[in-house]
Amino acid sequence: MAPIAVGAALPDGSLSYFDAEDNLQQVSIHSLAAGKKVILFGVPGAFTPTCSLKHVPGFIEKAGELKSKGVDEIICISVNDPFVMKAWAKTYPENKDVKFLADGSATYTHALGLELDLSEKGLGTRSRRFALLVEDLKVKAANVESGGEFTVSSADDIVKAL
């Protein structure tokens, strides 16, 4: 399947997270994105160096600017289980705006056409690094990285697309 691209409709899918009361929840991407301007960014793995030190912190730091430009939701997804995503989110105590959602079986990542086979490195199927700007379920910007690069999917790159 070809990767999602500008002009495409954002597919629906169900992702997991723990709510404030520590209850496991499922949420539909469409329920978060319909009628809104959202950023959906994906990372190969929680707690990995580039994801933890650059990609996620950039969106946390730029959240105020992104929201001032009309962004309603900032969503981070990774092919990890919701327990890992909860633990990873807790490493960013300053975060108030980025939602951490788990795509444990990579089902949604496959629907986006953004899966990355890292079996040779013992990591199985993961997500390519990407950032999508979506307005009312239509992709307005699709910044998808090649391999392990981090050159087009940063928060700064999305700010330029707004």
PDB file of C-alpha atoms in Angstrom:
ATOM      1  CA  MET A   1       0.000   0.000   0.000  1.00  0.00           C
ATOM      2  CA  ALA A   2       1.264   3.468  -0.872  1.00  0.00           C
ATOM      3  CA  PRO A   3       1.927   5.843   2.013  1.00  0.00           C
ATOM      4  CA  ILE A   4      -0.795   8.343   2.818  1.00  0.00           C
ATOM      5  CA  ALA A   5      -0.324  11.559   0.856  1.00  0.00           C
ATOM      6  CA  VAL A   6      -1.575  15.128   0.614  1.00  0.00           C
ATOM      7  CA  GLY A   7      -5.232  15.230  -0.450  1.00  0.00           C
ATOM      8  CA  ALA A   8      -6.018  11.774   0.921  1.00  0.00           C
ATOM      9  CA  ALA A   9      -8.750  11.123   3.433  1.00  0.00           C
ATOM     10  CA  LEU A  10      -7.430  10.124   6.844  1.00  0.00           C
ATOM     11  CA  PRO A  11      -8.498   6.520   7.499  1.00  0.00           C
ATOM     12  CA  ASP A  12     -10.304   5.757  10.725  1.00  0.00           C
ATOM     13  CA  GLY A  13      -8.780   3.424  13.239  1.00  0.00           C
ATOM     14  CA  SER A  14      -8.806   2.629  16.916  1.00  0.00           C
ATOM     15  CA  LEU A  15      -5.864   3.412  19.188  1.00  0.00           C
ATOM     16  CA  SER A  16      -5.354   2.855  22.923  1.00  0.00           C
ATOM     17  CA  TYR A  17      -4.353   4.995  25.884  1.00  0.00           C
ATOM     18  CA  PHE A  18      -4.751   5.244  29.638  1.00  0.00           C
ATOM     19  CA  ASP A  19      -7.018   8.054  30.845  1.00  0.00           C
ATOM     20  CA  ALA A  20      -6.399  10.284  33.874  1.00  0.00           C
ATOM     21  CA  GLU A  21      -8.028   7.657  36.134  1.00  0.00           C
ATOM     22  CA  ASP A  22      -5.645   5.007  34.747  1.00  0.00           C
ATOM     23  CA  ASN A  23      -8.369   3.173  32.829  1.00  0.00           C
ATOM     24  CA  LEU A  24      -7.470   1.648  29.478  1.00  0.00           C
ATOM     25  CA  GLN A  25      -9.442   3.373  26.721  1.00  0.00           C
ATOM     26  CA  GLN A  26      -9.905   2.957  22.972  1.00  0.00           C
ATOM     27  CA  VAL A  27     -10.359   6.015  20.796  1.00  0.00           C
ATOM     28  CA  SER A  28     -11.227   6.431  17.138  1.00  0.00           C
ATOM     29  CA  ILE A  29      -8.944   8.728  15.161  1.00  0.00           C
ATOM     30  CA  HIS A  30     -12.007  10.155  13.420  1.00  0.00           C
ATOM     31  CA  SER A  31     -13.530  11.082  16.793  1.00  0.00           C
ATOM     32  CA  LEU A  32     -10.407  13.154  17.510  1.00  0.00           C
ATOM     33  CA  ALA A  33      -9.988  14.642  14.030  1.00  0.00           C
ATOM     34  CA  ALA A  34     -13.426  15.179  12.458  1.00  0.00           C
ATOM     35  CA  GLY A  35     -14.113  18.888  12.007  1.00  0.00           C
ATOM     36  CA  LYS A  36     -10.724  19.801  13.496  1.00  0.00           C
ATOM     37  CA  LYS A  37      -7.187  20.701  12.537  1.00  0.00           C
ATOM     38  CA  VAL A  38      -4.890  18.035  13.973  1.00  0.00           C
ATOM     39  CA  ILE A  39      -1.284  16.982  13.831  1.00  0.00           C
ATOM     40  CA  LEU A  40      -0.714  13.257  13.837  1.00  0.00           C
ATOM     41  CA  PHE A  41       2.920  12.318  14.180  1.00  0.00           C
ATOM     42  CA  GLY A  42       4.384   8.860  14.330  1.00  0.00           C
ATOM     43  CA  VAL A  43       7.628   7.544  15.701  1.00  0.00           C
ATOM     44  CA  PRO A  44       9.396   4.189  15.327  1.00  0.00           C
ATOM     45  CA  GLY A  45       9.450   3.537  19.054  1.00  0.00           C
ATOM     46  CA  ALA A  46       8.961   4.913  22.532  1.00  0.00           C
ATOM     47  CA  PHE A  47      12.141   5.568  24.496  1.00  0.00           C
ATOM     48  CA  THR A  48      14.312   5.487  21.357  1.00  0.00           C
ATOM     49  CA  PRO A  49      16.915   8.278  21.108  1.00  0.00           C
ATOM     50  CA  THR A  50      15.670  10.434  18.211  1.00  0.00           C
ATOM     51  CA  CYS A  51      12.031   9.997  19.203  1.00  0.00           C
ATOM     52  CA  SER A  52      12.627  10.818  22.872  1.00  0.00           C
ATOM     53  CA  LEU A  53      15.247  13.544  22.557  1.00  0.00           C
ATOM     54  CA  LYS A  54      14.132  15.392  19.422  1.00  0.00           C
ATOM     55  CA  HIS A  55      10.812  14.467  17.814  1.00  0.00           C
ATOM     56  CA  VAL A  56       8.457  14.437  20.830  1.00  0.00           C
ATOM     57  CA  PRO A  57      10.120  17.352  22.690  1.00  0.00           C
ATOM     58  CA  GLY A  58       9.799  19.510  19.584  1.00  0.00           C
ATOM     59  CA  PHE A  59       6.031  19.066  19.506  1.00  0.00           C
ATOM     60  CA  ILE A  60       5.748  19.676  23.256  1.00  0.00           C
ATOM     61  CA  GLU A  61       7.844  22.860  22.993  1.00  0.00           C
ATOM     62  CA  LYS A  62       5.935  24.137  19.931  1.00  0.00           C
ATOM     63  CA  ALA A  63       2.454  23.202  21.198  1.00  0.00           C
ATOM     64  CA  GLY A  64       1.548  26.777  22.134  1.00  0.00           C
ATOM     65  CA  GLU A  65       2.573  28.096  18.737  1.00  0.00           C
ATOM     66  CA  LEU A  66       0.759  25.258  16.951  1.00  0.00           C
ATOM     67  CA  LYS A  67      -2.414  25.876  18.964  1.00  0.00           C
ATOM     68  CA  SER A  68      -2.195  29.621  18.247  1.00  0.00           C
ATOM     69  CA  LYS A  69      -2.250  28.717  14.534  1.00  0.00           C
ATOM     70  CA  GLY A  70      -5.505  26.799  14.923  1.00  0.00           C
ATOM     71  CA  VAL A  71      -4.304  23.272  15.733  1.00  0.00           C
ATOM     72  CA  ASP A  72      -6.864  21.533  17.946  1.00  0.00           C
ATOM     73  CA  GLU A  73      -5.068  18.254  18.690  1.00  0.00           C
ATOM     74  CA  ILE A  74      -1.461  17.038  18.658  1.00  0.00           C
ATOM     75  CA  ILE A  75      -1.303  13.246  18.610  1.00  0.00           C
ATOM     76  CA  CYS A  76       1.766  11.020  18.868  1.00  0.00           C
ATOM     77  CA  ILE A  77       1.351   7.403  17.803  1.00  0.00           C
ATOM     78  CA  SER A  78       3.792   4.550  18.026  1.00  0.00           C
ATOM     79  CA  VAL A  79       3.686   0.805  17.503  1.00  0.00           C
ATOM     80  CA  ASN A  80       3.967   0.117  21.217  1.00  0.00           C
ATOM     81  CA  ASP A  81       1.485  -1.122  23.793  1.00  0.00           C
ATOM     82  CA  PRO A  82      -0.496   1.389  25.884  1.00  0.00           C
ATOM     83  CA  PHE A  83       1.511   0.567  29.032  1.00  0.00           C
ATOM     84  CA  VAL A  84       4.727   1.614  27.293  1.00  0.00           C
ATOM     85  CA  MET A  85       3.099   4.741  25.874  1.00  0.00           C
ATOM     86  CA  LYS A  86       1.801   5.707  29.339  1.00  0.00           C
ATOM     87  CA  ALA A  87       5.262   5.253  30.875  1.00  0.00           C
ATOM     88  CA  TRP A  88       6.866   7.208  28.031  1.00  0.00           C
ATOM     89  CA  ALA A  89       4.371  10.081  28.347  1.00  0.00           C
ATOM     90  CA  LYS A  90       5.219  10.367  32.057  1.00  0.00           C
ATOM     91  CA  THR A  91       8.832  11.198  31.128  1.00  0.00           C
ATOM     92  CA  TYR A  92       7.522  14.557  29.834  1.00  0.00           C
ATOM     93  CA  PRO A  93       5.972  16.125  32.978  1.00  0.00           C
ATOM     94  CA  GLU A  94       5.814  19.523  31.214  1.00  0.00           C
ATOM     95  CA  ASN A  95       3.540  18.098  28.483  1.00  0.00           C
ATOM     96  CA  LYS A  96      -0.016  19.413  28.504  1.00  0.00           C
ATOM     97  CA  ASP A  97      -0.952  19.130  24.830  1.00  0.00           C
ATOM     98  CA  VAL A  98       0.490  16.035  23.142  1.00  0.00           C
ATOM     99  CA  LYS A  99      -1.656  12.896  23.362  1.00  0.00           C
ATOM    100  CA  PHE A 100       0.276   9.611  23.369  1.00  0.00           C
ATOM    101  CA  LEU A 101      -1.673   6.845  21.629  1.00  0.00           C
ATOM    102  CA  ALA A 102      -0.681   3.205  21.193  1.00  0.00           C
ATOM    103  CA  ASP A 103      -0.988   1.253  17.951  1.00  0.00           C
ATOM    104  CA  GLY A 104       0.072  -2.021  19.542  1.00  0.00           C
ATOM    105  CA  SER A 105      -0.429  -4.303  16.539  1.00  0.00           C
ATOM    106  CA  ALA A 106       0.466  -1.674  13.905  1.00  0.00           C
ATOM    107  CA  THR A 107      -3.043  -1.936  12.460  1.00  0.00           C
ATOM    108  CA  TYR A 108      -3.480   1.811  12.083  1.00  0.00           C
ATOM    109  CA  THR A 109       0.095   2.276  10.898  1.00  0.00           C
ATOM    110  CA  HIS A 110      -0.635  -0.243   8.115  1.00  0.00           C
ATOM    111  CA  ALA A 111      -3.850   1.659   7.230  1.00  0.00           C
ATOM    112  CA  LEU A 112      -1.696   4.762   6.738  1.00  0.00           C
ATOM    113  CA  GLY A 113       0.784   2.790   4.610  1.00  0.00           C
ATOM    114  CA  LEU A 114       3.569   3.904   6.948  1.00  0.00           C
ATOM    115  CA  GLU A 115       4.808   0.616   8.376  1.00  0.00           C
ATOM    116  CA  LEU A 116       8.539  -0.027   8.596  1.00  0.00           C
ATOM    117  CA  ASP A 117       9.979  -3.531   8.858  1.00  0.00           C
ATOM    118  CA  LEU A 118      12.757  -3.459  11.441  1.00  0.00           C
ATOM    119  CA  SER A 119      12.833  -7.231  11.946  1.00  0.00           C
ATOM    120  CA  GLU A 120      16.525  -7.346  11.053  1.00  0.00           C
ATOM    121  CA  LYS A 121      17.165  -5.183  14.123  1.00  0.00           C
ATOM    122  CA  GLY A 122      14.885  -7.315  16.316  1.00  0.00           C
ATOM    123  CA  LEU A 123      12.172  -4.663  16.471  1.00  0.00           C
ATOM    124  CA  GLY A 124       9.523  -6.194  14.193  1.00  0.00           C
ATOM    125  CA  THR A 125       7.051  -3.949  12.405  1.00  0.00           C
ATOM    126  CA  ARG A 126       7.226  -0.312  13.459  1.00  0.00           C
ATOM    127  CA  SER A 127       6.082   3.030  12.101  1.00  0.00           C
ATOM    128  CA  ARG A 128       8.067   5.201   9.785  1.00  0.00           C
ATOM    129  CA  ARG A 129       8.757   8.592  11.316  1.00  0.00           C
ATOM    130  CA  PHE A 130       6.175  11.050  10.010  1.00  0.00           C
ATOM    131  CA  ALA A 131       4.072  14.119  10.703  1.00  0.00           C
ATOM    132  CA  LEU A 132       0.681  14.739   9.110  1.00  0.00           C
ATOM    133  CA  LEU A 133      -1.291  17.967   9.165  1.00  0.00           C
ATOM    134  CA  VAL A 134      -4.954  17.057   8.822  1.00  0.00           C
ATOM    135  CA  GLU A 135      -7.953  19.373   8.471  1.00  0.00           C
ATOM    136  CA  ASP A 136     -11.390  17.800   8.830  1.00  0.00           C
ATOM    137  CA  LEU A 137     -10.025  14.348   7.932  1.00  0.00           C
ATOM    138  CA  LYS A 138      -8.160  15.552   4.803  1.00  0.00           C
ATOM    139  CA  VAL A 139      -4.357  15.417   4.719  1.00  0.00           C
ATOM    140  CA  LYS A 140      -2.935  18.900   4.074  1.00  0.00           C
ATOM    141  CA  ALA A 141       0.736  18.024   4.670  1.00  0.00           C
ATOM    142  CA  ALA A 142       2.386  14.605   4.743  1.00  0.00           C
ATOM    143  CA  ASN A 143       5.979  14.774   5.916  1.00  0.00           C
ATOM    144  CA  VAL A 144       7.282  11.199   5.848  1.00  0.00           C
ATOM    145  CA  GLU A 145      10.885  10.289   6.604  1.00  0.00           C
ATOM    146  CA  SER A 146      13.059   7.798   4.779  1.00  0.00           C
ATOM    147  CA  GLY A 147      14.740   5.118   6.876  1.00  0.00           C
ATOM    148  CA  GLY A 148      15.993   6.459  10.181  1.00  0.00           C
ATOM    149  CA  GLU A 149      16.152  10.084   9.098  1.00  0.00           C
ATOM    150  CA  PHE A 150      14.739  13.085  10.974  1.00  0.00           C
ATOM    151  CA  THR A 151      14.747  15.838   8.362  1.00  0.00           C
ATOM    152  CA  VAL A 152      11.124  16.678   7.389  1.00  0.00           C
ATOM    153  CA  SER A 153       8.774  15.626  10.227  1.00  0.00           C
ATOM    154  CA  SER A 154       9.699  17.974  13.073  1.00  0.00           C
ATOM    155  CA  ALA A 155       7.362  20.415  14.785  1.00  0.00           C
ATOM    156  CA  ASP A 156       9.216  23.220  12.985  1.00  0.00           C
ATOM    157  CA  ASP A 157       8.439  21.575   9.643  1.00  0.00           C
ATOM    158  CA  ILE A 158       4.733  21.441  10.529  1.00  0.00           C
ATOM    159  CA  VAL A 159       4.753  25.085  11.684  1.00  0.00           C
ATOM    160  CA  LYS A 160       5.973  25.989   8.169  1.00  0.00           C
ATOM    161  CA  ALA A 161       3.033  24.059   6.667  1.00  0.00           C
ATOM    162  CA  LEU A 162       0.430  25.993   8.676  1.00  0.00           C
TER     163      LEU A 162
END
